[in-house]
Tab-separated table of C-alpha atoms and ligand atoms in Angstrom:
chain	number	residue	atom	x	y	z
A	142	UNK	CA	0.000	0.000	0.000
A	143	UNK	CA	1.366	3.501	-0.655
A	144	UNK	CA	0.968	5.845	1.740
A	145	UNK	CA	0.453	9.847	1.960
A	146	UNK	CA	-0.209	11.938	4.786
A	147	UNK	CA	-0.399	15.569	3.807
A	148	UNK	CA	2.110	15.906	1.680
A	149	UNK	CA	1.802	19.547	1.239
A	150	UNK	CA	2.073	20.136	4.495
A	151	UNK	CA	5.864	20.907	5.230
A	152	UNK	CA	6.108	22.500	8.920
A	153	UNK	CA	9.862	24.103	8.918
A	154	UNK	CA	11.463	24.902	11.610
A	155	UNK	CA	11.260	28.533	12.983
A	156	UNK	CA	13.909	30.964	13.382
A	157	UNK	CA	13.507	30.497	17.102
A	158	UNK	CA	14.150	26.909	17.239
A	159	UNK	CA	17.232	26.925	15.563
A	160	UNK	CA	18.804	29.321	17.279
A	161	UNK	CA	19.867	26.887	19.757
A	162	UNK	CA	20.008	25.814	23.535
A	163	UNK	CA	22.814	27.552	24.788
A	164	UNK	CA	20.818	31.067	23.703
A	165	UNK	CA	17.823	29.722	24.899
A	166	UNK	CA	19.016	28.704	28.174
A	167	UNK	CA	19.256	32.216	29.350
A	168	UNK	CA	15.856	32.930	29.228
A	169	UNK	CA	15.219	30.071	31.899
A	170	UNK	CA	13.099	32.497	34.270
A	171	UNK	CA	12.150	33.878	31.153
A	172	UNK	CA	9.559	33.541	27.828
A	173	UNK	CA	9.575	31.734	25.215
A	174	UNK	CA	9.535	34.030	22.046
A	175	UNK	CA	6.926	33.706	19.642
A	176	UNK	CA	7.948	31.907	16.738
A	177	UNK	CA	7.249	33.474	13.477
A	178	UNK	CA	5.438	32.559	10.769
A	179	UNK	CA	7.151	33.133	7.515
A	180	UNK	CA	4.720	34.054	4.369
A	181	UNK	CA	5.835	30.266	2.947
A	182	UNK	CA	4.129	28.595	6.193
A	183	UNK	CA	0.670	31.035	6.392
A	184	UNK	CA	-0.517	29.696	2.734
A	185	UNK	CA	-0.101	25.872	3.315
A	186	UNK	CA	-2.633	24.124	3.076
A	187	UNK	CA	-2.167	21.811	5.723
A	188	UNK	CA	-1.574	24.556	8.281
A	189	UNK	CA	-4.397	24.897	11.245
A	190	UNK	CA	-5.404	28.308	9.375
A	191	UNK	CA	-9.043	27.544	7.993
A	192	UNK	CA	-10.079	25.154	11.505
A	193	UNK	CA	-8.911	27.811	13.618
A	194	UNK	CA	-10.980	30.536	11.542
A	195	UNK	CA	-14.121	28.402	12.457
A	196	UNK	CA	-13.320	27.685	15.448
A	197	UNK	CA	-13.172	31.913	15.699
A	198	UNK	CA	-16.354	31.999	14.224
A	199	UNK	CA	-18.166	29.952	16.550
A	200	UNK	CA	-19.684	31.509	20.277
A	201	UNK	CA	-17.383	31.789	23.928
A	202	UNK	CA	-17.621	28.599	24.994
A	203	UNK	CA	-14.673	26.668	25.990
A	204	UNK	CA	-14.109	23.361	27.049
A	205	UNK	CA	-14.854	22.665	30.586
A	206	UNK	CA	-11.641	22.357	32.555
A	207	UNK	CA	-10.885	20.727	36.010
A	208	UNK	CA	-9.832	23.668	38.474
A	209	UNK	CA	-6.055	23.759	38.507
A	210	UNK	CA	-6.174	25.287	42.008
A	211	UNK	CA	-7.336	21.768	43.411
A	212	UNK	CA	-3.628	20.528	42.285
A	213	UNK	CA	-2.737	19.622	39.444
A	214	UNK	CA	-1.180	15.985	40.320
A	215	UNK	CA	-4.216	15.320	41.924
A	216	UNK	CA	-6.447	16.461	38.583
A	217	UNK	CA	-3.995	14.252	36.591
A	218	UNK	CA	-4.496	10.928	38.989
A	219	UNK	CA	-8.377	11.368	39.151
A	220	UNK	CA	-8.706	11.875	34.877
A	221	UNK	CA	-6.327	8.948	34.099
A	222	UNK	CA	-8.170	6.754	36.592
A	223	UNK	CA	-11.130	7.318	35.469
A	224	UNK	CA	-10.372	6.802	32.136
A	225	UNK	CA	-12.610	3.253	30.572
A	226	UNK	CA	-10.502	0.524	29.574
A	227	UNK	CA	-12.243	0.412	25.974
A	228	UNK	CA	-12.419	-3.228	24.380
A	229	UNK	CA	-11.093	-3.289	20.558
A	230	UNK	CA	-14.619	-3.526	19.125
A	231	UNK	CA	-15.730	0.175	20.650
A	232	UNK	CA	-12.054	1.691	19.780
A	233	UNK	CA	-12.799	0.416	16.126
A	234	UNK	CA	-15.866	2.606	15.600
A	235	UNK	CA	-13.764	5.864	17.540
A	236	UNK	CA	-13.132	8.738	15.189
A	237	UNK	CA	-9.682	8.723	16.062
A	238	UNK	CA	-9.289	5.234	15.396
A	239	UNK	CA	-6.554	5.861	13.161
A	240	UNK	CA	-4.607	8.284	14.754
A	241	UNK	CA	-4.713	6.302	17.937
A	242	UNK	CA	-2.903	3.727	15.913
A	243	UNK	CA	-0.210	5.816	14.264
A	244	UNK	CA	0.650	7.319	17.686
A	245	UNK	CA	0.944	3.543	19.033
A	246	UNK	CA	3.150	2.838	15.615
A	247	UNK	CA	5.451	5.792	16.221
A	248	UNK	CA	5.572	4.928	19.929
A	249	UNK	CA	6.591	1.358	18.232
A	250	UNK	CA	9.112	2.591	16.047
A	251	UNK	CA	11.101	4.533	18.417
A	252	UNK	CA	10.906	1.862	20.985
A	253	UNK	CA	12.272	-0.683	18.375
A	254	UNK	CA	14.854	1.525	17.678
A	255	UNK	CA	16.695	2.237	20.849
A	256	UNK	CA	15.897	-1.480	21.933
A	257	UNK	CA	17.949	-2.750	18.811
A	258	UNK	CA	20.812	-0.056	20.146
A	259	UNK	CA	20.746	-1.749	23.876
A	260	UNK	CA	20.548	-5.274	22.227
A	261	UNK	CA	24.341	-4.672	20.801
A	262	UNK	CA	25.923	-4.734	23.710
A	263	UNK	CA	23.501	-6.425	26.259
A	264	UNK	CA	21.006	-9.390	26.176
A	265	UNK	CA	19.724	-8.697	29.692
A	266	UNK	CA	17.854	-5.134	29.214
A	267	UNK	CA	16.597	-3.128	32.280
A	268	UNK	CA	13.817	-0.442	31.348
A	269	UNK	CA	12.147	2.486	33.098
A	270	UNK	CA	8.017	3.025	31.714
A	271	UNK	CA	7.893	6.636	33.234
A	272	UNK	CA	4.014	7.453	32.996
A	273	UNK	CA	2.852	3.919	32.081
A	274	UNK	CA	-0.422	5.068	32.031
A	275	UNK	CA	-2.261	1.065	32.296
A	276	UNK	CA	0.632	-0.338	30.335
A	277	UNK	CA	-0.244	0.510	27.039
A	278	UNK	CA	3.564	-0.447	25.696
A	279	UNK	CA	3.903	-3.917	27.450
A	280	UNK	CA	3.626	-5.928	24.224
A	281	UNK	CA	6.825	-3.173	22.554
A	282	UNK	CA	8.725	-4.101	25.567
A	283	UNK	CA	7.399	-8.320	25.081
A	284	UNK	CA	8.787	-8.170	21.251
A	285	UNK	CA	11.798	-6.009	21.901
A	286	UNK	CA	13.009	-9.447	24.296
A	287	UNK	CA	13.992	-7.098	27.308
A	288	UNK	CA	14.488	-8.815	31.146
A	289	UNK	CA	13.301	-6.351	33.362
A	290	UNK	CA	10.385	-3.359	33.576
A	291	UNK	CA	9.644	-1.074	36.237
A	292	UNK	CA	6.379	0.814	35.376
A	293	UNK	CA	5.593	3.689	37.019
A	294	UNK	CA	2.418	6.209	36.827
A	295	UNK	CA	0.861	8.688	39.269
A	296	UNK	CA	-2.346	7.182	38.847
A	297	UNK	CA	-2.896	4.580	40.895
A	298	UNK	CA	-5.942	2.841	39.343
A	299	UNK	CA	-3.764	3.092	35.271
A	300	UNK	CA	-0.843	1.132	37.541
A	301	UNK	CA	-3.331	-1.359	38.917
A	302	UNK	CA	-4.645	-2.274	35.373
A	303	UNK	CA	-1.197	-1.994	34.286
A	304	UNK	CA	-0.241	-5.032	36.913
A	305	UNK	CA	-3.170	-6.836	35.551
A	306	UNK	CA	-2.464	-6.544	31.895
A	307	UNK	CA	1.119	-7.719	32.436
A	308	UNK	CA	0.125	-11.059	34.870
A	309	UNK	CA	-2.445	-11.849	32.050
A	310	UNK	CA	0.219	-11.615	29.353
A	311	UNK	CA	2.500	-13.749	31.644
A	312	UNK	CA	-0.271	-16.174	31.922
A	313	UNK	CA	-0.745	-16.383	28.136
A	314	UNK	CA	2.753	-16.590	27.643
A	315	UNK	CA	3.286	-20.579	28.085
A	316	UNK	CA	6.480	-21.707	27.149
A	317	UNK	CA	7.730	-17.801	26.093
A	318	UNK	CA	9.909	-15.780	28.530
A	319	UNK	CA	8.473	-12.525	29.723
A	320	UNK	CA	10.237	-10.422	31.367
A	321	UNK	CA	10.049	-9.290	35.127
A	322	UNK	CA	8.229	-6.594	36.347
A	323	UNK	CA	7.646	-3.887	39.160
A	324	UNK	CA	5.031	-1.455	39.336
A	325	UNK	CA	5.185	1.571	41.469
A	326	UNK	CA	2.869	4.734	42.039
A	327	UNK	CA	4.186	7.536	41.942
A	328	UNK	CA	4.373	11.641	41.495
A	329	UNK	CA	7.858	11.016	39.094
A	330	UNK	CA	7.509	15.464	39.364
A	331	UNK	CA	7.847	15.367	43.193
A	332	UNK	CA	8.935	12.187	44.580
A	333	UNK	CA	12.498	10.112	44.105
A	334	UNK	CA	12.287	6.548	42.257
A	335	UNK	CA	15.173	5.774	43.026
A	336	UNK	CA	14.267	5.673	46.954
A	337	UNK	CA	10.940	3.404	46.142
A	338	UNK	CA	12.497	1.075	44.067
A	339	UNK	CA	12.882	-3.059	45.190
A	340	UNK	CA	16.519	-2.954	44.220
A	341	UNK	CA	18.055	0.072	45.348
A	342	UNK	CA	21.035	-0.407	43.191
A	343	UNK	CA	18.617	-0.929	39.764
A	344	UNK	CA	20.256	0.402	36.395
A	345	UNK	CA	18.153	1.239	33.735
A	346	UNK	CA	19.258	0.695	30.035
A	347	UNK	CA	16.680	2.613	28.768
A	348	UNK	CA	13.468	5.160	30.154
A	349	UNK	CA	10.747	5.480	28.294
A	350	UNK	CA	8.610	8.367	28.656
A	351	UNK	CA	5.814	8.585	26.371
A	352	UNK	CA	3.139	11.623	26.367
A	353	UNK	CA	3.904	12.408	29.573
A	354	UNK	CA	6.741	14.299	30.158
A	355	UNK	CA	4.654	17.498	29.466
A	356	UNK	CA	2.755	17.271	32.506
A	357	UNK	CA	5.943	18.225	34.808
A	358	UNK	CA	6.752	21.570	33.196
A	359	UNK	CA	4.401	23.124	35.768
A	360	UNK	CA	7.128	24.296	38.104
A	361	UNK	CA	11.583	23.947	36.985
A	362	UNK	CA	11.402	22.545	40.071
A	363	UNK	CA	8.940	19.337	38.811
A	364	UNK	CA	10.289	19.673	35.628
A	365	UNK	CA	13.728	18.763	37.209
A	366	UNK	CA	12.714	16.367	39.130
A	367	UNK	CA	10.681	14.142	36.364
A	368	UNK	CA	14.446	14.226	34.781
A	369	UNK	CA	16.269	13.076	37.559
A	370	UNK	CA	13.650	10.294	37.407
A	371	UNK	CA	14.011	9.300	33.904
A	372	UNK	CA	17.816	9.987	33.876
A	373	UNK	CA	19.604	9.095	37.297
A	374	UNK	CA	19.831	5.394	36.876
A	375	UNK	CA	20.795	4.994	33.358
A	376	UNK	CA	23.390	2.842	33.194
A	377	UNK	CA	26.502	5.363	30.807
A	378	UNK	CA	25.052	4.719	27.151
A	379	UNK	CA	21.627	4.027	28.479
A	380	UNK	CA	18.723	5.772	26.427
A	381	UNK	CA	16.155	8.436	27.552
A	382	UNK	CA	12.894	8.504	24.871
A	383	UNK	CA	10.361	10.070	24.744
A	384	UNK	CA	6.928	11.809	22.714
A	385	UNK	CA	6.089	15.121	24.335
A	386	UNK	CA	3.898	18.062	22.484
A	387	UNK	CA	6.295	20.190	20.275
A	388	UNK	CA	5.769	23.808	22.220
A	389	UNK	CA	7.005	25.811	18.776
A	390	UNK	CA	4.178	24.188	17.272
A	391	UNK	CA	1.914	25.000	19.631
A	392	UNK	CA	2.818	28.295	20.049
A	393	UNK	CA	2.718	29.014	15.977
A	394	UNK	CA	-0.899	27.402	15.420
A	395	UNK	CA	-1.394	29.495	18.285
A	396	UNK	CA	-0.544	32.665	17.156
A	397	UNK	CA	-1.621	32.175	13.856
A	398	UNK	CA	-4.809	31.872	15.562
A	399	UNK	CA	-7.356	34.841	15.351
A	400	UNK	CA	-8.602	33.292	19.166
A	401	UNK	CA	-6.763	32.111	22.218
A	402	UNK	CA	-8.137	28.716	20.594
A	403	UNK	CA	-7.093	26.107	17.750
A	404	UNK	CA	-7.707	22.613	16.353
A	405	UNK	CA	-10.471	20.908	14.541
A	406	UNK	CA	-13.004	18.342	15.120
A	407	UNK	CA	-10.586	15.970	16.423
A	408	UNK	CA	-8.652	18.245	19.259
A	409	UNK	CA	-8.582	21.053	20.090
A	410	UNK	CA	-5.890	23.323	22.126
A	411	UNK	CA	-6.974	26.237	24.464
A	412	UNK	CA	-3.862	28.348	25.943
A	413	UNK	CA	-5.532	31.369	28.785
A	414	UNK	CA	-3.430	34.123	26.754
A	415	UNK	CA	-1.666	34.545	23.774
A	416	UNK	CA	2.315	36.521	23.312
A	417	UNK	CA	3.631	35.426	26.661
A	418	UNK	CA	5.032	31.906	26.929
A	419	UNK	CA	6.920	31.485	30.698
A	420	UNK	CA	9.778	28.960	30.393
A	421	UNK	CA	7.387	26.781	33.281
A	422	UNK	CA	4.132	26.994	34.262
A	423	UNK	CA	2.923	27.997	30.792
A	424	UNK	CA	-0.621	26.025	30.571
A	425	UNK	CA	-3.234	25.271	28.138
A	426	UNK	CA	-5.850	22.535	27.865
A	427	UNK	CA	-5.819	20.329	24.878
A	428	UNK	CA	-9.131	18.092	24.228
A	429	UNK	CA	-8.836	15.133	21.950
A	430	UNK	CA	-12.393	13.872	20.180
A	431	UNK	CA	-14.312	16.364	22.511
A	432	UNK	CA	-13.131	14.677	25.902
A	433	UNK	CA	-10.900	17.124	28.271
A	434	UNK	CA	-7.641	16.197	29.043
A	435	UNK	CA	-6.223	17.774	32.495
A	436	UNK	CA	-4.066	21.120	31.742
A	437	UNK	CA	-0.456	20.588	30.113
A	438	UNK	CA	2.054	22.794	29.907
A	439	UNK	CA	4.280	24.015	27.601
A	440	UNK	CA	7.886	22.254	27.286
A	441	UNK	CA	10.417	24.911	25.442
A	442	UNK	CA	12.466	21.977	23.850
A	443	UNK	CA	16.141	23.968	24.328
A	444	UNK	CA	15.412	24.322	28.087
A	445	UNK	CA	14.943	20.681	28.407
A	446	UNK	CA	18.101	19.719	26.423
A	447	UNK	CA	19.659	22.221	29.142
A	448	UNK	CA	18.477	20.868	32.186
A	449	UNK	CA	19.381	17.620	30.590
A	450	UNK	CA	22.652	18.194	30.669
A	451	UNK	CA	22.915	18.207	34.587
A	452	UNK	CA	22.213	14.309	34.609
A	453	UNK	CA	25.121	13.866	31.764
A	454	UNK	CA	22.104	13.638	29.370
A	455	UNK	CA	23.213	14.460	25.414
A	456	UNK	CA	20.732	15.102	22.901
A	457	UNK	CA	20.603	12.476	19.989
A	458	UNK	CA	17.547	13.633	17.774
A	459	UNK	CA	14.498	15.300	18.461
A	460	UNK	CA	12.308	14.485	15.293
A	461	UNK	CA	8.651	15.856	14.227
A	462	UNK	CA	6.081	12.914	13.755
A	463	UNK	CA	6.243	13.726	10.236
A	464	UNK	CA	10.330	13.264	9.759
A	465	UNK	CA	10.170	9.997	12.138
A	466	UNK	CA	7.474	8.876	10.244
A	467	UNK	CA	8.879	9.388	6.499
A	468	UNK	CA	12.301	8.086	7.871
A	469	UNK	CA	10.785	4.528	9.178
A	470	UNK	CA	8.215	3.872	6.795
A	471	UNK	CA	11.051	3.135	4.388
A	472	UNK	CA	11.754	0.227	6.320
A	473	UNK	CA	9.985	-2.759	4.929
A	474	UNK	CA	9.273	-4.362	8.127
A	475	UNK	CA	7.952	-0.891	9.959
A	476	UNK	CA	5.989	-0.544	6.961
A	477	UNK	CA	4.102	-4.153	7.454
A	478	UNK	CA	3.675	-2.903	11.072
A	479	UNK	CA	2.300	0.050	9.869
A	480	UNK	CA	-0.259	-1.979	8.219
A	481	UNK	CA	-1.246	-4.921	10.999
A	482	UNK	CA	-1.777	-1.565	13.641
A	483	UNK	CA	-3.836	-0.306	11.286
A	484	UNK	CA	-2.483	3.218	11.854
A	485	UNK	CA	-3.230	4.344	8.185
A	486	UNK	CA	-6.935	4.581	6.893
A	487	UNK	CA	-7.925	3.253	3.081
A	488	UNK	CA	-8.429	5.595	0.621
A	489	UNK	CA	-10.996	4.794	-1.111
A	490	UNK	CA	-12.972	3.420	1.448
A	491	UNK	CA	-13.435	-0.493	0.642
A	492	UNK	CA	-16.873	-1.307	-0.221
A	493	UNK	CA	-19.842	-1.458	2.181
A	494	UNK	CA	-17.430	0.864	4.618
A	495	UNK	CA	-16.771	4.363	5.346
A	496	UNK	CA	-14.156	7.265	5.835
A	497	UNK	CA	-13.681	7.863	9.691
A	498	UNK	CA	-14.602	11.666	8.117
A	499	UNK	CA	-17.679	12.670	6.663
A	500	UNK	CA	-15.944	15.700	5.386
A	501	UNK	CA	-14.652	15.555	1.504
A	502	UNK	CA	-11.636	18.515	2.576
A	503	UNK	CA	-10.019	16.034	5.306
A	504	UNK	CA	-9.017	14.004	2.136
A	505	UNK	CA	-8.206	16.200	-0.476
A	506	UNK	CA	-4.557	15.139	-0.454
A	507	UNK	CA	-4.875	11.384	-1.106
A	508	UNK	CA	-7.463	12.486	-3.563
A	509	UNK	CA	-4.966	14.406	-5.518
A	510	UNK	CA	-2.707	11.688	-5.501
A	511	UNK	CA	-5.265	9.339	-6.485
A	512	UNK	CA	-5.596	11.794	-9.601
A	513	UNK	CA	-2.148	11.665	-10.510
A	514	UNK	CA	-2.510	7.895	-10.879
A	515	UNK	CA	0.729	6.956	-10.107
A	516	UNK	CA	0.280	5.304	-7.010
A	517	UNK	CA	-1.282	1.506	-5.815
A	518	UNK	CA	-4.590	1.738	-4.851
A	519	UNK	CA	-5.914	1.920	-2.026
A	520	UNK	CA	-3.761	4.769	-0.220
A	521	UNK	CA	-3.055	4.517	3.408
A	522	UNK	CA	-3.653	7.861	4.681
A	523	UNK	CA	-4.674	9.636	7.575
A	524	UNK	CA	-7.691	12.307	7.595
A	525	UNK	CA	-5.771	16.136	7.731
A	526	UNK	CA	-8.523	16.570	11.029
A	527	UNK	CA	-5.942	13.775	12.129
A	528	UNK	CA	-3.316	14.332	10.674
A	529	UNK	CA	-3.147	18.532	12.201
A	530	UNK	CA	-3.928	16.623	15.761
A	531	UNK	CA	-1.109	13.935	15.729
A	532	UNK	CA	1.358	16.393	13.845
A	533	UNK	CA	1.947	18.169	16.874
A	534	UNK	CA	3.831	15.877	18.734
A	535	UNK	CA	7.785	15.639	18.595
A	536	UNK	CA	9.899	12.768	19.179
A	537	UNK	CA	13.283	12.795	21.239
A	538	UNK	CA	16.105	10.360	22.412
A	539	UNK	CA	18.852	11.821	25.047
A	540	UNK	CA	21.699	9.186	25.805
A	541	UNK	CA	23.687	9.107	28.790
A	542	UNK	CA	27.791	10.583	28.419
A	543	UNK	CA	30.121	8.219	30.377
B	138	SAM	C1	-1.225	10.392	27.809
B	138	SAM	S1	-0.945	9.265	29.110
B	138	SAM	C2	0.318	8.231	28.420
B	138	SAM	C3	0.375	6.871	29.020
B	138	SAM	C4	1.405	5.927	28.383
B	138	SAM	N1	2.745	6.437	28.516
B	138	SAM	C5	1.070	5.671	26.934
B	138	SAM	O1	1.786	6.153	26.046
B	138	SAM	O2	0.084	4.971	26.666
B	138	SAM	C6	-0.058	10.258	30.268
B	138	SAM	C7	0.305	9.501	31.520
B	138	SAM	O3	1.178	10.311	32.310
B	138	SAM	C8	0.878	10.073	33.666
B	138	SAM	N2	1.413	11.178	34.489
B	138	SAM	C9	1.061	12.481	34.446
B	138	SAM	N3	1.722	13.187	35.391
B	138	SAM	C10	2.522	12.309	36.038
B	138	SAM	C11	3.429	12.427	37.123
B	138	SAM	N4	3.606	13.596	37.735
B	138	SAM	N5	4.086	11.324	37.544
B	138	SAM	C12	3.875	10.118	36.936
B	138	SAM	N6	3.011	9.945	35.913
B	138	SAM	C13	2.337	11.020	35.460
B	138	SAM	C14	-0.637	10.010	33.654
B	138	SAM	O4	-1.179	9.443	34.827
B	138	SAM	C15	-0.894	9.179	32.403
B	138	SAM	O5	-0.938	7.804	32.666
C-alpha cells in the first residue's frame, strides 16, 4: 500500500528553534519568544489556518476544565483513573481510530529503535516506563526481548490495570519468557524513584517516557525532578525517549490563531493568553475527540536539552512525527507494522465501509494523488482533522555521556 499523509504540508522549523540551547538557556526564568510565521508557512494548506478561523467563528464557549487550584497531580491521577478501559470492538468505531494507531506505531518505532541499540551490547535489558499510564507499551517491551520493567504512573488505578495486563500476558505466555516486572505509584515530578524502588542499586538501560513528560513543566522545580527520574539510573550509554507536544508548534498554530483557541473536530488546544510563553508553568488545555484532558504545559524543547545536561544527558535527535514517520516507513518491516496496527486509513474506502470523516476537505490530499494515478490503490492515509492533531507531537532520544 502507498501511503500519503499531507504531503503539502511541510512544517519548517522557525527561526527560534534553531537558534539553539545555549541562547535559549538564558531565558530560563524567562519567555519563550513567539515563533514566526514566515509568508511560505501562512498559505499551506495543511496549516491549522481555515479550523482555527471556524473555530473563531463559533460563540465563547470553551471546554470545561478541572480547576487547577485543586492541584494539578491530583487532577492528573483522578482523569487517568477514570479513564474506561475500551475493548477493541468500541475503539474500532472511535473517530480517532486511526490516529490512535499511528501514535501507538510511532511509539513502536522509536521503541524498536533504541531497543535494537541496547541489544548490541547487552542481552539482559533493564527499562524504566515513566508514565505507564495502564501499560499501554507492554507488548513493545514483550517483542523487543527485554528482562526487566519497572512501570511507574501517578495514577494509581492506570498502575493497577497496568499489573493486571502484564500477569495476564505472563499467563498467556506458556512456554515464552516474559520479562520481570515492578510497578510503582508515583508523582515522578515530586517524589524520588530511586528511593521506592525493590533494588536500590537498579540500572536502567533505557526510560521510556511517552506523552507524559509534558505534565511536569508546571514548576523547573517538577520539571527537574521528572528528569532526575528518567535519567539518574541509566546505566553510561543508556537511552532516555520520549513523545512530548512540540511547544514551537503550539505556540505558531497558536498565534496564527485569530482566538486564544485552535484545532479541529478531532482536538482542540486552548492556551488562557496569547504573546507570553513562561519557560514553566505555561498552561493550556488540549481536548482530543471532545473529551478534556487535564491542563499541560508548555515544554520549550532547548530548556529541556539544558536541564538535561545536569544528569550527563546528550541530545541524539528530536524528530517531528512527520520526519520519524517518512524516515521509518522506508523500512519494509515498519511498513508491514504500519499496516497490521492499522495506523493508516484506506483511501478509497473499501466497499460497504466508510471514511472515519464525513468531510470531503479532510481528504483532499490522497485524492490528488489518487488523480495523478501513479500510485497503488488503495492509499493509506490519515484524515488532515488527524493528521493537524497527531502532527503536533515531537519525538526525542537523550543518551547518557560516560
Ligand atoms: C497520555 S498518558 C500516556 C500513558 C502511556 N505512557 C502511553 O503512552 O500509553 C499520560 C500519563 O502520564 C501520567 N502522568 C502524568 N503526570 C505524572 C506524574 N507527575 N508522575 C507520573 N506519571 C504522570 C498520567 O497518569 C498518564 O498515565
Amino acid at each position: 500500500m502507498d501511503h500519503v499523509l499531507n504531503p503539502e504540508e511541510k512544517v519548517s522549523q522557525t527561526n527560534s528553534e534553531s537558534g539553539g540551547a545555549d541562547g535559549a538557556f538564558q531565558h530560563v526564568k524567562g519567555e519563550h519568544s513567539s515563533p514566526k510565521l514566515s509568508a511560505s508557512e501562512k498559505s499551506l494548506p495543511g496549516n491549522t489556518k481555515s479550523p482555527l478561523k471556524r473555530k473563531a467563528a463559533e460563540p465563547d464557549s470553551p471546554p470545561k476544565r478541572p480547576r487547577l487550584e485543586e492541584g494539578h497531580g491530583s487532577l492528573v491521577v483522578t482523569h487517568y483513573n477514570e479513564l474506561p478501559e475500551t475493548g477493541l470492538e468500541i475503539r474500532s468505531q472511535s473517530r480517532i481510530f486511526h490516529l490512535r494507531n499511528f501514535n501507538n506505531w510511532m511509539k513502536s518505532a522509536l521503541i524498536g529503535e533504541f531497543v535494537e541499540k541496547v541489544q548490541q551490547r547487552t542481552r539482559n535489558i533493564t527499562v524504566l516506563d515513566l508514565g505507564c499510564g495502564k501499560g499501554g507499551d507492554l507488548l513493545k517491551w514483550r517483542k523487543g526481548g527485554i528482562s526487566k520493567l519497572v512501570c511507574t504512573d501517578i495514577a494509581d488505578v492506570s498502575v493497577k490495570q497496568c499489573e493486571q495486563r502484564y500477569k495476564d500476558m505472563k499467563r498467556k505466555s506458556r512456554n515464552e519468557r516474559i520479562f520481570e516486572a515492578e510497578f510503582l505509584t508515583s508523582d515522578s515530578t515530586k517524589e524520588l524513584l530511586s528511593e521506592k524502588y525493590i533494588d536500590p542499586e537498579i540500572k536502567f538501560d533505557i526510560c521510556s517516557c511517552q506523552f507524559v513528560y509534558h505534565y511536569s513543566f508546571e514548576t523547573y522545580e517538577q520539571a527537574d525532578t521528572m528528569l532526575r527520574n528518567a535519567c539518574e539510573r541509566l546505566c553510561p550509554g543508556g537511552f532516555f525517549i520520549g513523545t512530548t507536544p512540540d511547544g514551537f508548534e503550539l505556540v505558531k498554530r497558536l498565534e496564527a490563531s485569530d482566538t486564544n483557541s485552535f484545532g479541529n473536530d478531532v482536538y482542540t488546544v486552548t492556551f488562557e493568553k496569547k504573546g507570553k510563553y513562561p519557560l514553566f508553568g505555561c498552561k493550556y488545555d488540549f481536548s482530543l475527540e471532545e473529551v478534556v484532558n487535564v491542563p499541560e504545559f508548555l515544554v520549550y524543547f532547548p530548556v529541556l536539552v539544558e536541564m538535561a545536561k545536569k544528569y550527563q544527558m546528550k541530545l541524539i535527535y528530536k524528530k517531528t512525527f512527520r520526519e520519524f514517520f517518512e524516515e521509518k516507513v522506508k523500512n519494509d518491516e515498519q511498513k508491514m507494522l504500519l499496516k497490521r496496527m492499522k495506523a493508516l486509513e484506506s483511501y478509497p474506502a473499501a466497499p460497504n465501509t466508510k471514511l472515519v470523516s464525513g468531510r470531503t476537505e479532510d481528504y483532499e490530499h490522497a485524492q490528488k494523488m489518487v488523480e495523478n494515478g501513479q500510485i497503488k490503490l488503495p492509499l493509506g492515509t490519515l484524515s488532515k482533522s488527524e493528521w493537524d492533531a497527531t502532527s503536533i507531537y515531537l519525538l526525542f532520544a537523550f543518551e547518557k555521556q560516560a
